[in-house]
Amino acid sequence: MGLFSKLKSVLTKTRDGISKKLNDLFASDKLGEEFYEELEDILVSADVSIKTTMEIVDEIRETAIKEKCKDKEYVVELLKKELFDTLDYAEPLEIKRPAVIMVVGVNGVGKTTTIGKLANKFVREKKSVTIAAGDTFRAAAADQLSVWADRANVRIIKHDEGADASAVVFDAIGSVKAKNTDVLIIDTAGRLHVKANLMEELKKMDRVVKREYPEANFYKLIVLDATTGQNAYNQVEVFSQAVGLDGIILTKLDGTAKGGFIISLSYELEIPVCYVGTGEKIDDIEDFNAKDFVDAIF
């Protein structure tokens, strides 16, 4: 199954919510102000933010009026183009070796699983990979990550539970430099902004990477559970303020009818979506493609 087919499958709820409403809207055979107001409602109901929705609809309205267009297929194509341009607004991320990828996010978003999938993806691309078990806070976190490391057939560097997470990162960097490893993926403890000690630990890990491995290409990726919708804004802003963010990894898209939130989030915060989880298996992660995403929700 190709990426488009997988995306179409996981976006079923979002697509059903948008497509049915669009069909009902176009069946009314009107392109007046009421039409655009209803189009705004459809996008907002899919969790596209009000700000981004208004910008998208204003562009469509302006173009349709200029072109004197009343054809619904043309308007659909205008909508798809605007959604693509909005989603593609942030500069895409290219992972270059040697790479250090620090994966952050709150508890329960699927960080451990995502790291295992990422490691496996890089191995499939003929890259050498090491995982650093930087979550020393949660009981058995390193053990769970070890299972995924075994599945992906990659090395893992870990310390005892309760150890200094920055020490794990320090040792992992020494190891990957010695072995000329292509990619180091760092797990971190799931945390909220109210956990001040964990946020400070994250900043410390960030400093260790920059100090000990300045020649590496350092990326910070946040894992977001798509079912949280607009609530993900707060998560992105908090982590971005703490260590900066280079990209987004989406999980659990199949569980929501509000997948549109990622369009406005990526656009307004100028952070690209890099990867999307498309299932539970270790191979179920793909490079994100804005065109495929837009096509999959129509």
C-alpha positions as YAML, in Angstrom:
chain: A
units: angstrom
residues:
- id: 1
  name: MET
  ca: [0.00, 0.00, 0.00]
- id: 2
  name: GLY
  ca: [1.46, 3.38, -1.06]
- id: 3
  name: LEU
  ca: [1.55, 6.50, 1.10]
- id: 4
  name: PHE
  ca: [-1.54, 7.98, -0.56]
- id: 5
  name: SER
  ca: [-3.54, 4.79, 0.09]
- id: 6
  name: LYS
  ca: [-2.36, 4.69, 3.71]
- id: 7
  name: LEU
  ca: [-3.16, 8.36, 4.24]
- id: 8
  name: LYS
  ca: [-6.57, 7.93, 2.66]
- id: 9
  name: SER
  ca: [-7.22, 5.09, 5.07]
- id: 10
  name: VAL
  ca: [-6.09, 6.91, 8.23]
- id: 11
  name: LEU
  ca: [-7.88, 10.11, 7.22]
- id: 12
  name: THR
  ca: [-11.24, 8.42, 6.72]
- id: 13
  name: LYS
  ca: [-12.95, 10.29, 9.56]
- id: 14
  name: THR
  ca: [-11.59, 13.68, 8.52]
- id: 15
  name: ARG
  ca: [-12.43, 13.03, 4.86]
- id: 16
  name: ASP
  ca: [-15.97, 11.86, 5.65]
- id: 17
  name: GLY
  ca: [-16.58, 14.99, 7.68]
- id: 18
  name: ILE
  ca: [-15.34, 17.35, 4.97]
- id: 19
  name: SER
  ca: [-16.47, 15.59, 1.79]
- id: 20
  name: LYS
  ca: [-20.10, 15.05, 2.79]
- id: 21
  name: LYS
  ca: [-20.48, 18.66, 3.89]
- id: 22
  name: LEU
  ca: [-18.81, 19.92, 0.72]
- id: 23
  name: ASN
  ca: [-21.06, 17.78, -1.45]
- id: 24
  name: ASP
  ca: [-24.12, 19.13, 0.36]
- id: 25
  name: LEU
  ca: [-22.79, 22.68, -0.04]
- id: 26
  name: PHE
  ca: [-22.12, 22.32, -3.77]
- id: 27
  name: ALA
  ca: [-25.49, 20.64, -4.29]
- id: 28
  name: SER
  ca: [-27.08, 23.95, -3.32]
- id: 29
  name: ASP
  ca: [-25.65, 25.41, -6.55]
- id: 30
  name: LYS
  ca: [-24.75, 28.80, -5.12]
- id: 31
  name: LEU
  ca: [-21.51, 30.73, -4.94]
- id: 32
  name: GLY
  ca: [-22.65, 33.80, -3.07]
- id: 33
  name: GLU
  ca: [-21.64, 35.09, 0.35]
- id: 34
  name: GLU
  ca: [-23.69, 32.41, 2.10]
- id: 35
  name: PHE
  ca: [-21.66, 29.77, 0.24]
- id: 36
  name: TYR
  ca: [-18.36, 31.15, 1.56]
- id: 37
  name: GLU
  ca: [-19.71, 31.41, 5.08]
- id: 38
  name: GLU
  ca: [-20.72, 27.75, 4.95]
- id: 39
  name: LEU
  ca: [-17.31, 26.83, 3.51]
- id: 40
  name: GLU
  ca: [-15.71, 28.57, 6.49]
- id: 41
  name: ASP
  ca: [-17.91, 26.51, 8.83]
- id: 42
  name: ILE
  ca: [-16.85, 23.27, 7.12]
- id: 43
  name: LEU
  ca: [-13.14, 24.02, 7.52]
- id: 44
  name: VAL
  ca: [-13.54, 25.14, 11.13]
- id: 45
  name: SER
  ca: [-15.49, 21.95, 11.88]
- id: 46
  name: ALA
  ca: [-12.44, 19.99, 10.63]
- id: 47
  name: ASP
  ca: [-10.40, 21.94, 13.22]
- id: 48
  name: VAL
  ca: [-8.67, 24.34, 10.84]
- id: 49
  name: SER
  ca: [-8.21, 27.50, 12.92]
- id: 50
  name: ILE
  ca: [-10.51, 30.48, 12.36]
- id: 51
  name: LYS
  ca: [-7.58, 32.69, 11.33]
- id: 52
  name: THR
  ca: [-6.28, 30.26, 8.70]
- id: 53
  name: THR
  ca: [-9.80, 29.40, 7.53]
- id: 54
  name: MET
  ca: [-10.61, 33.05, 6.86]
- id: 55
  name: GLU
  ca: [-7.39, 33.54, 4.91]
- id: 56
  name: ILE
  ca: [-8.04, 30.44, 2.78]
- id: 57
  name: VAL
  ca: [-11.66, 31.34, 2.03]
- id: 58
  name: ASP
  ca: [-10.80, 34.97, 1.28]
- id: 59
  name: GLU
  ca: [-8.26, 33.79, -1.31]
- id: 60
  name: ILE
  ca: [-10.80, 31.45, -2.90]
- id: 61
  name: ARG
  ca: [-13.50, 34.13, -2.95]
- id: 62
  name: GLU
  ca: [-11.17, 36.71, -4.51]
- id: 63
  name: THR
  ca: [-9.96, 34.32, -7.22]
- id: 64
  name: ALA
  ca: [-13.46, 33.04, -8.01]
- id: 65
  name: ILE
  ca: [-14.81, 36.57, -8.36]
- id: 66
  name: LYS
  ca: [-11.86, 37.64, -10.50]
- id: 67
  name: GLU
  ca: [-12.27, 34.62, -12.78]
- id: 68
  name: LYS
  ca: [-16.09, 34.95, -12.75]
- id: 69
  name: CYS
  ca: [-16.21, 31.30, -11.80]
- id: 70
  name: LYS
  ca: [-19.36, 29.44, -10.82]
- id: 71
  name: ASP
  ca: [-18.17, 25.90, -11.48]
- id: 72
  name: LYS
  ca: [-18.00, 23.78, -8.33]
- id: 73
  name: GLU
  ca: [-15.14, 21.60, -9.61]
- id: 74
  name: TYR
  ca: [-13.05, 24.70, -10.17]
- id: 75
  name: VAL
  ca: [-13.80, 25.90, -6.64]
- id: 76
  name: VAL
  ca: [-12.80, 22.49, -5.25]
- id: 77
  name: GLU
  ca: [-9.49, 22.76, -7.06]
- id: 78
  name: LEU
  ca: [-9.03, 26.27, -5.69]
- id: 79
  name: LEU
  ca: [-9.70, 24.95, -2.20]
- id: 80
  name: LYS
  ca: [-7.23, 22.09, -2.63]
- id: 81
  name: LYS
  ca: [-4.57, 24.51, -3.93]
- id: 82
  name: GLU
  ca: [-5.08, 26.87, -0.98]
- id: 83
  name: LEU
  ca: [-4.91, 23.99, 1.52]
- id: 84
  name: PHE
  ca: [-1.73, 22.70, -0.12]
- id: 85
  name: ASP
  ca: [-0.08, 26.14, -0.19]
- id: 86
  name: THR
  ca: [-0.99, 26.67, 3.46]
- id: 87
  name: LEU
  ca: [0.27, 23.26, 4.54]
- id: 88
  name: ASP
  ca: [3.41, 23.65, 2.45]
- id: 89
  name: TYR
  ca: [4.16, 27.13, 3.82]
- id: 90
  name: ALA
  ca: [6.76, 26.03, 6.38]
- id: 91
  name: GLU
  ca: [10.22, 25.21, 5.04]
- id: 92
  name: PRO
  ca: [10.45, 21.42, 4.58]
- id: 93
  name: LEU
  ca: [13.01, 19.57, 6.69]
- id: 94
  name: GLU
  ca: [15.80, 17.49, 5.16]
- id: 95
  name: ILE
  ca: [17.64, 15.14, 7.51]
- id: 96
  name: LYS
  ca: [21.35, 15.21, 6.72]
- id: 97
  name: ARG
  ca: [24.04, 13.00, 8.25]
- id: 98
  name: PRO
  ca: [25.52, 13.00, 10.75]
- id: 99
  name: ALA
  ca: [22.15, 13.64, 12.34]
- id: 100
  name: VAL
  ca: [21.01, 13.93, 15.94]
- id: 101
  name: ILE
  ca: [17.23, 13.81, 16.32]
- id: 102
  name: MET
  ca: [15.80, 14.66, 19.72]
- id: 103
  name: VAL
  ca: [12.20, 13.50, 19.98]
- id: 104
  name: VAL
  ca: [10.00, 15.42, 22.41]
- id: 105
  name: GLY
  ca: [6.35, 15.48, 23.41]
- id: 106
  name: VAL
  ca: [3.90, 14.94, 26.23]
- id: 107
  name: ASN
  ca: [2.97, 11.56, 27.69]
- id: 108
  name: GLY
  ca: [0.75, 9.27, 25.68]
- id: 109
  name: VAL
  ca: [1.37, 10.60, 22.18]
- id: 110
  name: GLY
  ca: [3.23, 7.49, 20.99]
- id: 111
  name: LYS
  ca: [6.81, 8.73, 21.28]
- id: 112
  name: THR
  ca: [8.43, 5.36, 22.03]
- id: 113
  name: THR
  ca: [6.63, 3.64, 19.14]
- id: 114
  name: THR
  ca: [7.48, 6.51, 16.82]
- id: 115
  name: ILE
  ca: [11.18, 6.32, 17.67]
- id: 116
  name: GLY
  ca: [11.19, 2.60, 16.87]
- id: 117
  name: LYS
  ca: [9.48, 3.26, 13.54]
- id: 118
  name: LEU
  ca: [11.89, 6.10, 12.72]
- id: 119
  name: ALA
  ca: [14.90, 3.93, 13.51]
- id: 120
  name: ASN
  ca: [13.56, 1.18, 11.28]
- id: 121
  name: LYS
  ca: [12.86, 3.68, 8.47]
- id: 122
  name: PHE
  ca: [16.44, 4.95, 8.54]
- id: 123
  name: VAL
  ca: [17.77, 1.38, 8.55]
- id: 124
  name: ARG
  ca: [15.65, 0.66, 5.46]
- id: 125
  name: GLU
  ca: [17.34, 3.69, 3.89]
- id: 126
  name: LYS
  ca: [20.74, 2.06, 4.57]
- id: 127
  name: LYS
  ca: [21.67, 4.41, 7.41]
- id: 128
  name: SER
  ca: [23.31, 3.30, 10.66]
- id: 129
  name: VAL
  ca: [21.29, 4.23, 13.74]
- id: 130
  name: THR
  ca: [21.75, 4.41, 17.50]
- id: 131
  name: ILE
  ca: [19.02, 5.20, 20.01]
- id: 132
  name: ALA
  ca: [19.69, 7.03, 23.29]
- id: 133
  name: ALA
  ca: [17.21, 6.11, 26.04]
- id: 134
  name: GLY
  ca: [16.96, 9.60, 27.48]
- id: 135
  name: ASP
  ca: [13.70, 8.94, 29.32]
- id: 136
  name: THR
  ca: [15.11, 7.90, 32.68]
- id: 137
  name: PHE
  ca: [12.08, 9.32, 34.48]
- id: 138
  name: ARG
  ca: [9.32, 6.86, 33.53]
- id: 139
  name: ALA
  ca: [9.51, 3.33, 34.94]
- id: 140
  name: ALA
  ca: [10.53, 0.74, 32.34]
- id: 141
  name: ALA
  ca: [10.82, 3.36, 29.58]
- id: 142
  name: ALA
  ca: [14.27, 2.12, 28.55]
- id: 143
  name: ASP
  ca: [13.06, -1.49, 28.54]
- id: 144
  name: GLN
  ca: [10.17, -0.61, 26.22]
- id: 145
  name: LEU
  ca: [12.50, 1.30, 23.94]
- id: 146
  name: SER
  ca: [14.91, -1.66, 23.91]
- id: 147
  name: VAL
  ca: [12.14, -3.84, 22.46]
- id: 148
  name: TRP
  ca: [11.74, -1.41, 19.57]
- id: 149
  name: ALA
  ca: [15.51, -1.12, 19.12]
- id: 150
  name: ASP
  ca: [15.67, -4.92, 18.80]
- id: 151
  name: ARG
  ca: [12.87, -4.93, 16.24]
- id: 152
  name: ALA
  ca: [14.66, -2.28, 14.19]
- id: 153
  name: ASN
  ca: [18.01, -4.04, 14.74]
- id: 154
  name: VAL
  ca: [19.77, -0.92, 16.02]
- id: 155
  name: ARG
  ca: [22.00, -0.20, 19.01]
- id: 156
  name: ILE
  ca: [20.63, 1.44, 22.14]
- id: 157
  name: ILE
  ca: [22.51, 3.35, 24.84]
- id: 158
  name: LYS
  ca: [20.78, 3.35, 28.21]
- id: 159
  name: HIS
  ca: [21.44, 3.88, 31.91]
- id: 160
  name: ASP
  ca: [19.56, 2.81, 35.02]
- id: 161
  name: GLU
  ca: [16.16, 4.26, 35.82]
- id: 162
  name: GLY
  ca: [16.54, 7.62, 37.59]
- id: 163
  name: ALA
  ca: [19.95, 8.33, 36.05]
- id: 164
  name: ASP
  ca: [20.89, 11.73, 34.65]
- id: 165
  name: ALA
  ca: [19.36, 11.87, 31.16]
- id: 166
  name: SER
  ca: [22.11, 14.20, 29.99]
- id: 167
  name: ALA
  ca: [24.70, 11.56, 30.93]
- id: 168
  name: VAL
  ca: [22.91, 9.11, 28.62]
- id: 169
  name: VAL
  ca: [23.10, 11.66, 25.81]
- id: 170
  name: PHE
  ca: [26.77, 12.32, 26.54]
- id: 171
  name: ASP
  ca: [27.63, 8.61, 26.36]
- id: 172
  name: ALA
  ca: [25.52, 8.10, 23.22]
- id: 173
  name: ILE
  ca: [27.31, 10.96, 21.45]
- id: 174
  name: GLY
  ca: [30.67, 9.48, 22.32]
- id: 175
  name: SER
  ca: [29.55, 6.13, 20.94]
- id: 176
  name: VAL
  ca: [28.13, 7.42, 17.64]
- id: 177
  name: LYS
  ca: [31.18, 9.61, 17.02]
- id: 178
  name: ALA
  ca: [33.49, 6.66, 17.60]
- id: 179
  name: LYS
  ca: [31.48, 4.43, 15.27]
- id: 180
  name: ASN
  ca: [30.70, 7.14, 12.70]
- id: 181
  name: THR
  ca: [26.98, 6.45, 13.05]
- id: 182
  name: ASP
  ca: [24.66, 8.22, 10.61]
- id: 183
  name: VAL
  ca: [21.73, 8.95, 12.94]
- id: 184
  name: LEU
  ca: [21.37, 9.28, 16.70]
- id: 185
  name: ILE
  ca: [17.76, 9.36, 17.93]
- id: 186
  name: ILE
  ca: [17.30, 10.63, 21.49]
- id: 187
  name: ASP
  ca: [14.22, 9.68, 23.47]
- id: 188
  name: THR
  ca: [13.09, 12.14, 26.14]
- id: 189
  name: ALA
  ca: [10.70, 11.92, 29.07]
- id: 190
  name: GLY
  ca: [7.12, 12.85, 28.24]
- id: 191
  name: ARG
  ca: [6.54, 16.14, 29.95]
- id: 192
  name: LEU
  ca: [4.17, 19.06, 30.35]
- id: 193
  name: HIS
  ca: [5.16, 22.66, 30.88]
- id: 194
  name: VAL
  ca: [4.06, 22.35, 34.53]
- id: 195
  name: LYS
  ca: [6.90, 19.88, 35.07]
- id: 196
  name: ALA
  ca: [9.58, 22.55, 35.40]
- id: 197
  name: ASN
  ca: [12.31, 20.09, 36.36]
- id: 198
  name: LEU
  ca: [11.72, 17.99, 33.26]
- id: 199
  name: MET
  ca: [11.75, 21.03, 30.99]
- id: 200
  name: GLU
  ca: [15.06, 22.12, 32.51]
- id: 201
  name: GLU
  ca: [16.40, 18.60, 31.94]
- id: 202
  name: LEU
  ca: [15.37, 18.89, 28.29]
- id: 203
  name: LYS
  ca: [17.26, 22.16, 27.95]
- id: 204
  name: LYS
  ca: [20.31, 20.53, 29.51]
- id: 205
  name: MET
  ca: [20.18, 17.65, 27.03]
- id: 206
  name: ASP
  ca: [19.93, 20.20, 24.23]
- id: 207
  name: ARG
  ca: [23.06, 21.97, 25.52]
- id: 208
  name: VAL
  ca: [24.99, 18.69, 25.79]
- id: 209
  name: VAL
  ca: [24.33, 17.86, 22.13]
- id: 210
  name: LYS
  ca: [25.38, 21.32, 20.96]
- id: 211
  name: ARG
  ca: [28.53, 21.29, 23.11]
- id: 212
  name: GLU
  ca: [29.67, 17.71, 22.49]
- id: 213
  name: TYR
  ca: [28.65, 17.27, 18.87]
- id: 214
  name: PRO
  ca: [28.66, 20.70, 17.20]
- id: 215
  name: GLU
  ca: [29.43, 19.23, 13.79]
- id: 216
  name: ALA
  ca: [26.20, 17.20, 13.77]
- id: 217
  name: ASN
  ca: [22.97, 18.32, 12.14]
- id: 218
  name: PHE
  ca: [20.70, 18.68, 15.19]
- id: 219
  name: TYR
  ca: [16.93, 18.36, 14.79]
- id: 220
  name: LYS
  ca: [14.20, 18.64, 17.43]
- id: 221
  name: LEU
  ca: [10.98, 16.90, 16.45]
- id: 222
  name: ILE
  ca: [7.74, 16.95, 18.43]
- id: 223
  name: VAL
  ca: [5.32, 14.02, 18.34]
- id: 224
  name: LEU
  ca: [1.68, 15.12, 18.30]
- id: 225
  name: ASP
  ca: [-1.39, 12.99, 18.85]
- id: 226
  name: ALA
  ca: [-3.76, 14.15, 16.10]
- id: 227
  name: THR
  ca: [-6.81, 13.48, 18.28]
- id: 228
  name: THR
  ca: [-5.83, 16.43, 20.50]
- id: 229
  name: GLY
  ca: [-6.62, 18.84, 17.66]
- id: 230
  name: GLN
  ca: [-6.18, 22.52, 18.49]
- id: 231
  name: ASN
  ca: [-4.85, 21.64, 21.96]
- id: 232
  name: ALA
  ca: [-1.61, 20.70, 20.19]
- id: 233
  name: TYR
  ca: [-0.89, 24.41, 19.70]
- id: 234
  name: ASN
  ca: [-0.02, 24.82, 23.37]
- id: 235
  name: GLN
  ca: [2.28, 21.78, 23.29]
- id: 236
  name: VAL
  ca: [4.15, 23.07, 20.25]
- id: 237
  name: GLU
  ca: [4.55, 26.57, 21.68]
- id: 238
  name: VAL
  ca: [5.87, 25.30, 25.04]
- id: 239
  name: PHE
  ca: [8.47, 22.98, 23.53]
- id: 240
  name: SER
  ca: [9.42, 25.54, 20.91]
- id: 241
  name: GLN
  ca: [10.12, 28.10, 23.62]
- id: 242
  name: ALA
  ca: [12.19, 25.58, 25.60]
- id: 243
  name: VAL
  ca: [14.48, 24.13, 22.92]
- id: 244
  name: GLY
  ca: [13.16, 25.21, 19.54]
- id: 245
  name: LEU
  ca: [11.41, 22.83, 17.12]
- id: 246
  name: ASP
  ca: [12.31, 21.82, 13.58]
- id: 247
  name: GLY
  ca: [9.44, 19.54, 12.71]
- id: 248
  name: ILE
  ca: [6.28, 17.65, 13.63]
- id: 249
  name: ILE
  ca: [5.52, 13.93, 13.64]
- id: 250
  name: LEU
  ca: [1.80, 13.10, 13.54]
- id: 251
  name: THR
  ca: [0.31, 10.02, 15.18]
- id: 252
  name: LYS
  ca: [-3.25, 8.67, 15.56]
- id: 253
  name: LEU
  ca: [-4.68, 10.45, 12.53]
- id: 254
  name: ASP
  ca: [-7.10, 7.56, 12.11]
- id: 255
  name: GLY
  ca: [-8.76, 8.41, 15.41]
- id: 256
  name: THR
  ca: [-9.98, 11.90, 14.57]
- id: 257
  name: ALA
  ca: [-12.39, 13.73, 12.26]
- id: 258
  name: LYS
  ca: [-10.48, 16.93, 12.96]
- id: 259
  name: GLY
  ca: [-7.22, 16.29, 11.10]
- id: 260
  name: GLY
  ca: [-7.47, 19.78, 9.61]
- id: 261
  name: PHE
  ca: [-5.80, 21.28, 12.68]
- id: 262
  name: ILE
  ca: [-2.39, 20.41, 11.29]
- id: 263
  name: ILE
  ca: [-2.95, 22.69, 8.28]
- id: 264
  name: SER
  ca: [-3.27, 25.80, 10.43]
- id: 265
  name: LEU
  ca: [-0.76, 24.69, 13.07]
- id: 266
  name: SER
  ca: [2.04, 24.13, 10.57]
- id: 267
  name: TYR
  ca: [1.18, 27.36, 8.74]
- id: 268
  name: GLU
  ca: [0.78, 29.67, 11.72]
- id: 269
  name: LEU
  ca: [3.76, 28.36, 13.70]
- id: 270
  name: GLU
  ca: [5.88, 27.80, 10.57]
- id: 271
  name: ILE
  ca: [6.93, 24.30, 11.60]
- id: 272
  name: PRO
  ca: [6.71, 21.60, 8.91]
- id: 273
  name: VAL
  ca: [5.13, 18.18, 9.30]
- id: 274
  name: CYS
  ca: [7.96, 15.72, 8.61]
- id: 275
  name: TYR
  ca: [6.51, 12.27, 9.24]
- id: 276
  name: VAL
  ca: [3.12, 10.70, 9.76]
- id: 277
  name: GLY
  ca: [2.28, 7.42, 11.45]
- id: 278
  name: THR
  ca: [-0.02, 5.31, 9.30]
- id: 279
  name: GLY
  ca: [-0.60, 2.26, 11.51]
- id: 280
  name: GLU
  ca: [0.67, 0.13, 14.38]
- id: 281
  name: LYS
  ca: [3.40, -1.86, 12.61]
- id: 282
  name: ILE
  ca: [7.08, -0.92, 12.62]
- id: 283
  name: ASP
  ca: [6.93, -0.02, 8.90]
- id: 284
  name: ASP
  ca: [3.94, 2.27, 9.38]
- id: 285
  name: ILE
  ca: [5.65, 5.65, 9.20]
- id: 286
  name: GLU
  ca: [6.13, 7.75, 6.09]
- id: 287
  name: ASP
  ca: [7.62, 11.03, 4.96]
- id: 288
  name: PHE
  ca: [4.84, 13.59, 5.01]
- id: 289
  name: ASN
  ca: [3.65, 14.82, 1.62]
- id: 290
  name: ALA
  ca: [1.36, 17.88, 1.60]
- id: 291
  name: LYS
  ca: [-0.23, 17.06, -1.77]
- id: 292
  name: ASP
  ca: [-1.04, 13.49, -0.76]
- id: 293
  name: PHE
  ca: [-2.51, 14.76, 2.52]
- id: 294
  name: VAL
  ca: [-4.80, 17.24, 0.76]
- id: 295
  name: ASP
  ca: [-5.83, 14.72, -1.90]
- id: 296
  name: ALA
  ca: [-6.61, 12.17, 0.84]
- id: 297
  name: ILE
  ca: [-9.19, 14.40, 2.53]
- id: 298
  name: PHE
  ca: [-11.24, 14.85, -0.65]
...
